[in-house]
mmCIF file of C-alpha atoms in Angstrom:
data_model
loop_
_atom_site.group_PDB
_atom_site.id
_atom_site.type_symbol
_atom_site.label_atom_id
_atom_site.label_comp_id
_atom_site.label_asym_id
_atom_site.label_seq_id
_atom_site.Cartn_x
_atom_site.Cartn_y
_atom_site.Cartn_z
ATOM 1 C CA MET A 1 -12.286 2.225 29.064
ATOM 2 C CA ALA A 2 -14.964 -0.365 27.577
ATOM 3 C CA LYS A 3 -16.431 2.966 25.998
ATOM 4 C CA LEU A 4 -12.836 4.079 24.419
ATOM 5 C CA GLN A 5 -12.915 0.531 22.956
ATOM 6 C CA LYS A 6 -16.430 0.604 21.421
ATOM 7 C CA SER A 7 -15.332 4.041 19.776
ATOM 8 C CA ILE A 8 -12.140 2.324 18.074
ATOM 9 C CA ASP A 9 -14.565 -0.372 17.052
ATOM 10 C CA LYS A 10 -17.119 1.469 15.368
ATOM 11 C CA ARG A 11 -13.743 3.457 13.752
ATOM 12 C CA ASN A 12 -11.917 0.124 13.044
ATOM 13 C CA ALA A 13 -15.480 -1.145 11.151
ATOM 14 C CA LEU A 14 -15.888 2.057 9.353
ATOM 15 C CA VAL A 15 -12.391 1.309 7.744
ATOM 16 C CA LYS A 16 -12.655 -2.041 7.165
ATOM 17 C CA ALA A 17 -16.436 -1.389 5.585
ATOM 18 C CA THR A 18 -14.671 1.877 3.191
ATOM 19 C CA ILE A 19 -11.973 -0.769 2.182
ATOM 20 C CA GLU A 20 -14.090 -3.669 1.423
ATOM 21 C CA LEU A 21 -16.998 -1.775 -0.263
ATOM 22 C CA VAL A 22 -14.150 0.330 -2.556
ATOM 23 C CA ASN A 23 -12.470 -2.806 -3.737
ATOM 24 C CA ASN A 24 -15.986 -4.309 -4.647
ATOM 25 C CA ASN A 25 -18.115 -1.169 -5.869
ATOM 26 C CA GLY A 26 -15.671 1.423 -6.712
ATOM 27 C CA PHE A 27 -14.749 5.168 -4.971
ATOM 28 C CA HIS A 28 -18.187 6.055 -6.699
ATOM 29 C CA ALA A 29 -20.216 3.618 -5.782
ATOM 30 C CA THR A 30 -19.380 3.634 -2.219
ATOM 31 C CA PRO A 31 -21.817 5.749 -0.412
ATOM 32 C CA MET A 32 -21.512 6.679 3.143
ATOM 33 C CA SER A 33 -24.369 4.973 3.694
ATOM 34 C CA LYS A 34 -23.458 2.147 2.206
ATOM 35 C CA ILE A 35 -20.276 2.146 4.929
ATOM 36 C CA ALA A 36 -22.471 2.960 7.879
ATOM 37 C CA LYS A 37 -25.135 -0.298 6.494
ATOM 38 C CA MET A 38 -22.019 -2.746 6.215
ATOM 39 C CA ALA A 39 -20.006 -1.113 9.521
ATOM 40 C CA ASN A 40 -23.496 -1.742 11.828
ATOM 41 C CA VAL A 41 -23.616 1.986 12.794
ATOM 42 C CA SER A 42 -25.467 4.845 12.102
ATOM 43 C CA PRO A 43 -24.872 7.024 9.355
ATOM 44 C CA ALA A 44 -24.423 10.191 11.195
ATOM 45 C CA THR A 45 -21.395 7.621 13.230
ATOM 46 C CA ILE A 46 -18.997 8.364 10.517
ATOM 47 C CA TYR A 47 -19.241 12.255 11.332
ATOM 48 C CA LEU A 48 -17.711 11.638 14.907
ATOM 49 C CA TYR A 49 -14.662 10.160 13.207
ATOM 50 C CA PHE A 50 -14.882 11.968 9.847
ATOM 51 C CA GLU A 51 -15.588 15.195 8.642
ATOM 52 C CA ASN A 52 -16.863 13.578 5.240
ATOM 53 C CA LYS A 53 -15.761 11.332 2.610
ATOM 54 C CA GLN A 54 -13.238 12.870 1.010
ATOM 55 C CA ASP A 55 -11.692 12.818 4.674
ATOM 56 C CA LEU A 56 -12.946 9.011 5.501
ATOM 57 C CA LEU A 57 -10.789 8.432 2.111
ATOM 58 C CA ASN A 58 -7.788 9.637 3.062
ATOM 59 C CA GLN A 59 -7.431 8.642 6.641
ATOM 60 C CA THR A 60 -8.466 5.270 5.404
ATOM 61 C CA TYR A 61 -5.795 5.323 2.772
ATOM 62 C CA ILE A 62 -3.052 7.084 4.686
ATOM 63 C CA GLU A 63 -3.178 3.818 7.682
ATOM 64 C CA VAL A 64 -3.468 1.345 5.160
ATOM 65 C CA LYS A 65 -0.093 3.054 3.366
ATOM 66 C CA ALA A 66 1.119 3.181 6.986
ATOM 67 C CA ALA A 67 0.729 -0.551 7.968
ATOM 68 C CA TYR A 68 1.692 -1.597 4.338
ATOM 69 C CA THR A 69 5.416 0.192 4.878
ATOM 70 C CA GLU A 70 5.115 -1.117 8.522
ATOM 71 C CA TYR A 71 4.910 -4.620 7.402
ATOM 72 C CA ALA A 72 7.241 -4.013 4.111
ATOM 73 C CA PHE A 73 10.359 -2.705 6.605
ATOM 74 C CA GLU A 74 10.261 -4.422 9.846
ATOM 75 C CA THR A 75 12.850 -6.261 8.807
ATOM 76 C CA TYR A 76 14.995 -3.965 7.138
ATOM 77 C CA ASP A 77 18.105 -2.497 8.367
ATOM 78 C CA GLU A 78 19.839 0.681 6.355
ATOM 79 C CA THR A 79 22.768 -0.954 6.842
ATOM 80 C CA MET A 80 22.494 -3.480 4.381
ATOM 81 C CA PRO A 81 23.935 -3.480 1.336
ATOM 82 C CA VAL A 82 21.894 -2.235 -1.737
ATOM 83 C CA GLU A 83 21.244 -5.254 -3.121
ATOM 84 C CA ALA A 84 20.161 -7.017 -0.194
ATOM 85 C CA GLY A 85 18.054 -4.432 1.601
ATOM 86 C CA PHE A 86 15.808 -4.047 -1.886
ATOM 87 C CA LYS A 87 15.366 -7.736 -1.799
ATOM 88 C CA LEU A 88 14.230 -8.340 1.701
ATOM 89 C CA ILE A 89 11.997 -4.906 0.948
ATOM 90 C CA TRP A 90 10.794 -6.585 -2.343
ATOM 91 C CA LYS A 91 9.914 -9.462 -0.768
ATOM 92 C CA ARG A 92 8.301 -8.469 2.333
ATOM 93 C CA ILE A 93 5.933 -5.874 -0.200
ATOM 94 C CA ALA A 94 5.007 -9.065 -2.086
ATOM 95 C CA ASP A 95 4.331 -10.783 1.019
ATOM 96 C CA PHE A 96 2.173 -7.982 1.738
ATOM 97 C CA LYS A 97 -0.041 -7.271 -1.205
ATOM 98 C CA LEU A 98 -0.098 -11.404 -1.676
ATOM 99 C CA ASN A 99 -1.617 -11.618 1.738
ATOM 100 C CA GLU A 100 -3.235 -8.795 2.079
ATOM 101 C CA CYS A 101 -5.351 -8.662 -0.638
ATOM 102 C CA GLU A 102 -8.023 -6.226 0.411
ATOM 103 C CA ASN A 103 -5.644 -3.952 1.968
ATOM 104 C CA ALA A 104 -3.144 -4.159 -1.156
ATOM 105 C CA MET A 105 -6.090 -3.913 -3.719
ATOM 106 C CA PHE A 106 -7.205 -0.648 -1.938
ATOM 107 C CA LEU A 107 -3.768 1.009 -2.104
ATOM 108 C CA ALA A 108 -3.588 -0.170 -5.714
ATOM 109 C CA GLN A 109 -6.557 1.872 -7.084
ATOM 110 C CA CYS A 110 -6.082 4.769 -4.735
ATOM 111 C CA ASP A 111 -2.371 4.931 -5.724
ATOM 112 C CA ASN A 112 -4.653 5.094 -9.807
ATOM 113 C CA THR A 113 -7.421 7.633 -8.918
ATOM 114 C CA PRO A 114 -7.127 11.304 -8.292
ATOM 115 C CA ILE A 115 -9.764 11.243 -5.440
ATOM 116 C CA ILE A 116 -7.461 10.548 -2.638
ATOM 117 C CA ASP A 117 -5.729 14.486 -2.305
ATOM 118 C CA GLU A 118 -3.106 15.055 -2.448
ATOM 119 C CA THR A 119 -1.831 16.366 0.759
ATOM 120 C CA SER A 120 -3.016 12.672 1.954
ATOM 121 C CA ARG A 121 -0.264 11.382 -1.182
ATOM 122 C CA GLN A 122 2.432 12.952 -0.223
ATOM 123 C CA GLU A 123 2.093 11.918 3.584
ATOM 124 C CA GLY A 124 1.766 8.201 1.889
ATOM 125 C CA ILE A 125 4.864 9.024 0.349
ATOM 126 C CA LYS A 126 7.065 9.943 3.378
ATOM 127 C CA HIS A 127 5.851 6.055 4.745
ATOM 128 C CA LEU A 128 7.950 5.059 1.769
ATOM 129 C CA GLN A 129 11.166 6.929 3.214
ATOM 130 C CA PRO A 130 13.016 3.784 3.971
ATOM 131 C CA LEU A 131 12.731 2.841 0.366
ATOM 132 C CA LEU A 132 13.319 6.264 -1.621
ATOM 133 C CA ASP A 133 16.708 6.700 0.769
ATOM 134 C CA LEU A 134 18.062 3.030 0.087
ATOM 135 C CA TRP A 135 17.404 3.816 -3.532
ATOM 136 C CA GLU A 136 19.583 7.653 -3.186
ATOM 137 C CA ARG A 137 22.154 5.506 -1.483
ATOM 138 C CA GLY A 138 22.016 3.080 -4.079
ATOM 139 C CA LYS A 139 22.568 5.947 -7.093
ATOM 140 C CA LYS A 140 25.264 7.272 -4.808
ATOM 141 C CA GLU A 141 27.297 4.345 -5.116
ATOM 142 C CA GLY A 142 26.513 3.490 -8.677
ATOM 143 C CA ILE A 143 23.886 0.515 -8.079
ATOM 144 C CA ILE A 144 20.796 1.759 -9.036
ATOM 145 C CA LYS A 145 20.229 3.657 -11.992
ATOM 146 C CA PRO A 146 19.678 7.759 -11.576
ATOM 147 C CA ILE A 147 16.237 8.035 -12.417
ATOM 148 C CA SER A 148 13.234 9.268 -10.944
ATOM 149 C CA ASP A 149 12.485 7.017 -7.742
ATOM 150 C CA TYR A 150 8.472 7.252 -9.674
ATOM 151 C CA LEU A 151 9.958 5.736 -12.531
ATOM 152 C CA LEU A 152 11.974 3.073 -9.798
ATOM 153 C CA TYR A 153 8.509 2.497 -8.281
ATOM 154 C CA ALA A 154 7.100 1.878 -11.361
ATOM 155 C CA TYR A 155 9.062 -0.868 -12.376
ATOM 156 C CA ALA A 156 10.231 -2.210 -9.481
ATOM 157 C CA ILE A 157 7.120 -2.152 -7.242
ATOM 158 C CA ASN A 158 3.920 -1.237 -9.436
ATOM 159 C CA PRO A 159 4.432 -5.028 -11.269
ATOM 160 C CA LEU A 160 3.535 -6.764 -7.938
ATOM 161 C CA SER A 161 -0.031 -5.219 -8.324
ATOM 162 C CA PHE A 162 -0.233 -6.817 -11.605
ATOM 163 C CA LEU A 163 0.606 -10.145 -10.362
ATOM 164 C CA MET A 164 -1.540 -10.066 -7.400
ATOM 165 C CA MET A 165 -4.923 -8.571 -9.165
ATOM 166 C CA THR A 166 -4.204 -11.335 -11.994
ATOM 167 C CA GLN A 167 -4.235 -13.924 -9.469
ATOM 168 C CA ASN A 168 -6.899 -12.586 -7.284
ATOM 169 C CA ARG A 169 -8.895 -13.451 -10.729
ATOM 170 C CA GLY A 170 -7.636 -17.014 -10.666
ATOM 171 C CA ALA A 171 -5.521 -16.130 -14.484
ATOM 172 C CA PHE A 172 -2.220 -16.702 -12.694
ATOM 173 C CA ILE A 173 -1.068 -18.694 -9.523
ATOM 174 C CA LEU A 174 2.227 -17.131 -8.192
ATOM 175 C CA ASP A 175 4.550 -19.745 -6.742
ATOM 176 C CA LYS A 176 7.661 -19.480 -5.371
ATOM 177 C CA THR A 177 9.870 -19.955 -8.187
ATOM 178 C CA HIS A 178 7.542 -17.149 -10.080
ATOM 179 C CA ILE A 179 7.297 -14.672 -6.863
ATOM 180 C CA GLU A 180 11.481 -15.462 -7.653
ATOM 181 C CA GLU A 181 12.126 -14.768 -11.589
ATOM 182 C CA ALA A 182 9.350 -11.125 -10.669
ATOM 183 C CA TYR A 183 11.947 -10.329 -8.337
ATOM 184 C CA GLU A 184 14.488 -10.763 -11.004
ATOM 185 C CA ALA A 185 13.183 -8.670 -13.072
ATOM 186 C CA ALA A 186 12.621 -5.931 -10.794
ATOM 187 C CA TRP A 187 16.008 -5.997 -9.608
ATOM 188 C CA SER A 188 17.549 -6.139 -13.285
ATOM 189 C CA SER A 189 14.503 -2.928 -14.549
ATOM 190 C CA ILE A 190 16.830 -0.804 -11.453
ATOM 191 C CA LYS A 191 20.252 -1.641 -10.692
ATOM 192 C CA ILE A 192 22.898 -0.291 -13.539
#
């Protein structure tokens, strides 16, 4: 049992190191040797868990996306009215992005790079299914604009990444009033 935990700990250290190094240096300036050094494992150990750097990045992306969406939908009930459901999900996403900055910054970088392969992106989108289903219901009920889910996400959710980065740099501090204003702007951008 201790051997299994040690194995899990090493893999988790590699994922954590990958996130930190990518956030600080970018994808291309994060070689496997630096990841191994930061995770305190030999470079060969990485290949016990991941095929190559691409596999490491893809798996890390999917794991972080799963944690993000699990948090976002944890208290969501699909029987909620559309607006109430969206508000709950949006605020949980905002909370994640503002309090889990390392993971949220990693996801923001992954969303803006061709490095993550299409199979992994599609897997990541599957994790958003409750939100996509809510939007589909909202479109059918005439509450949500009948536009692409990509556009809905771009206008309603992506601005949170900008706000997170701005706060992270110390340029703008989000208080409760700002969060409420940001939510109202997001809802206004997608409702009919």
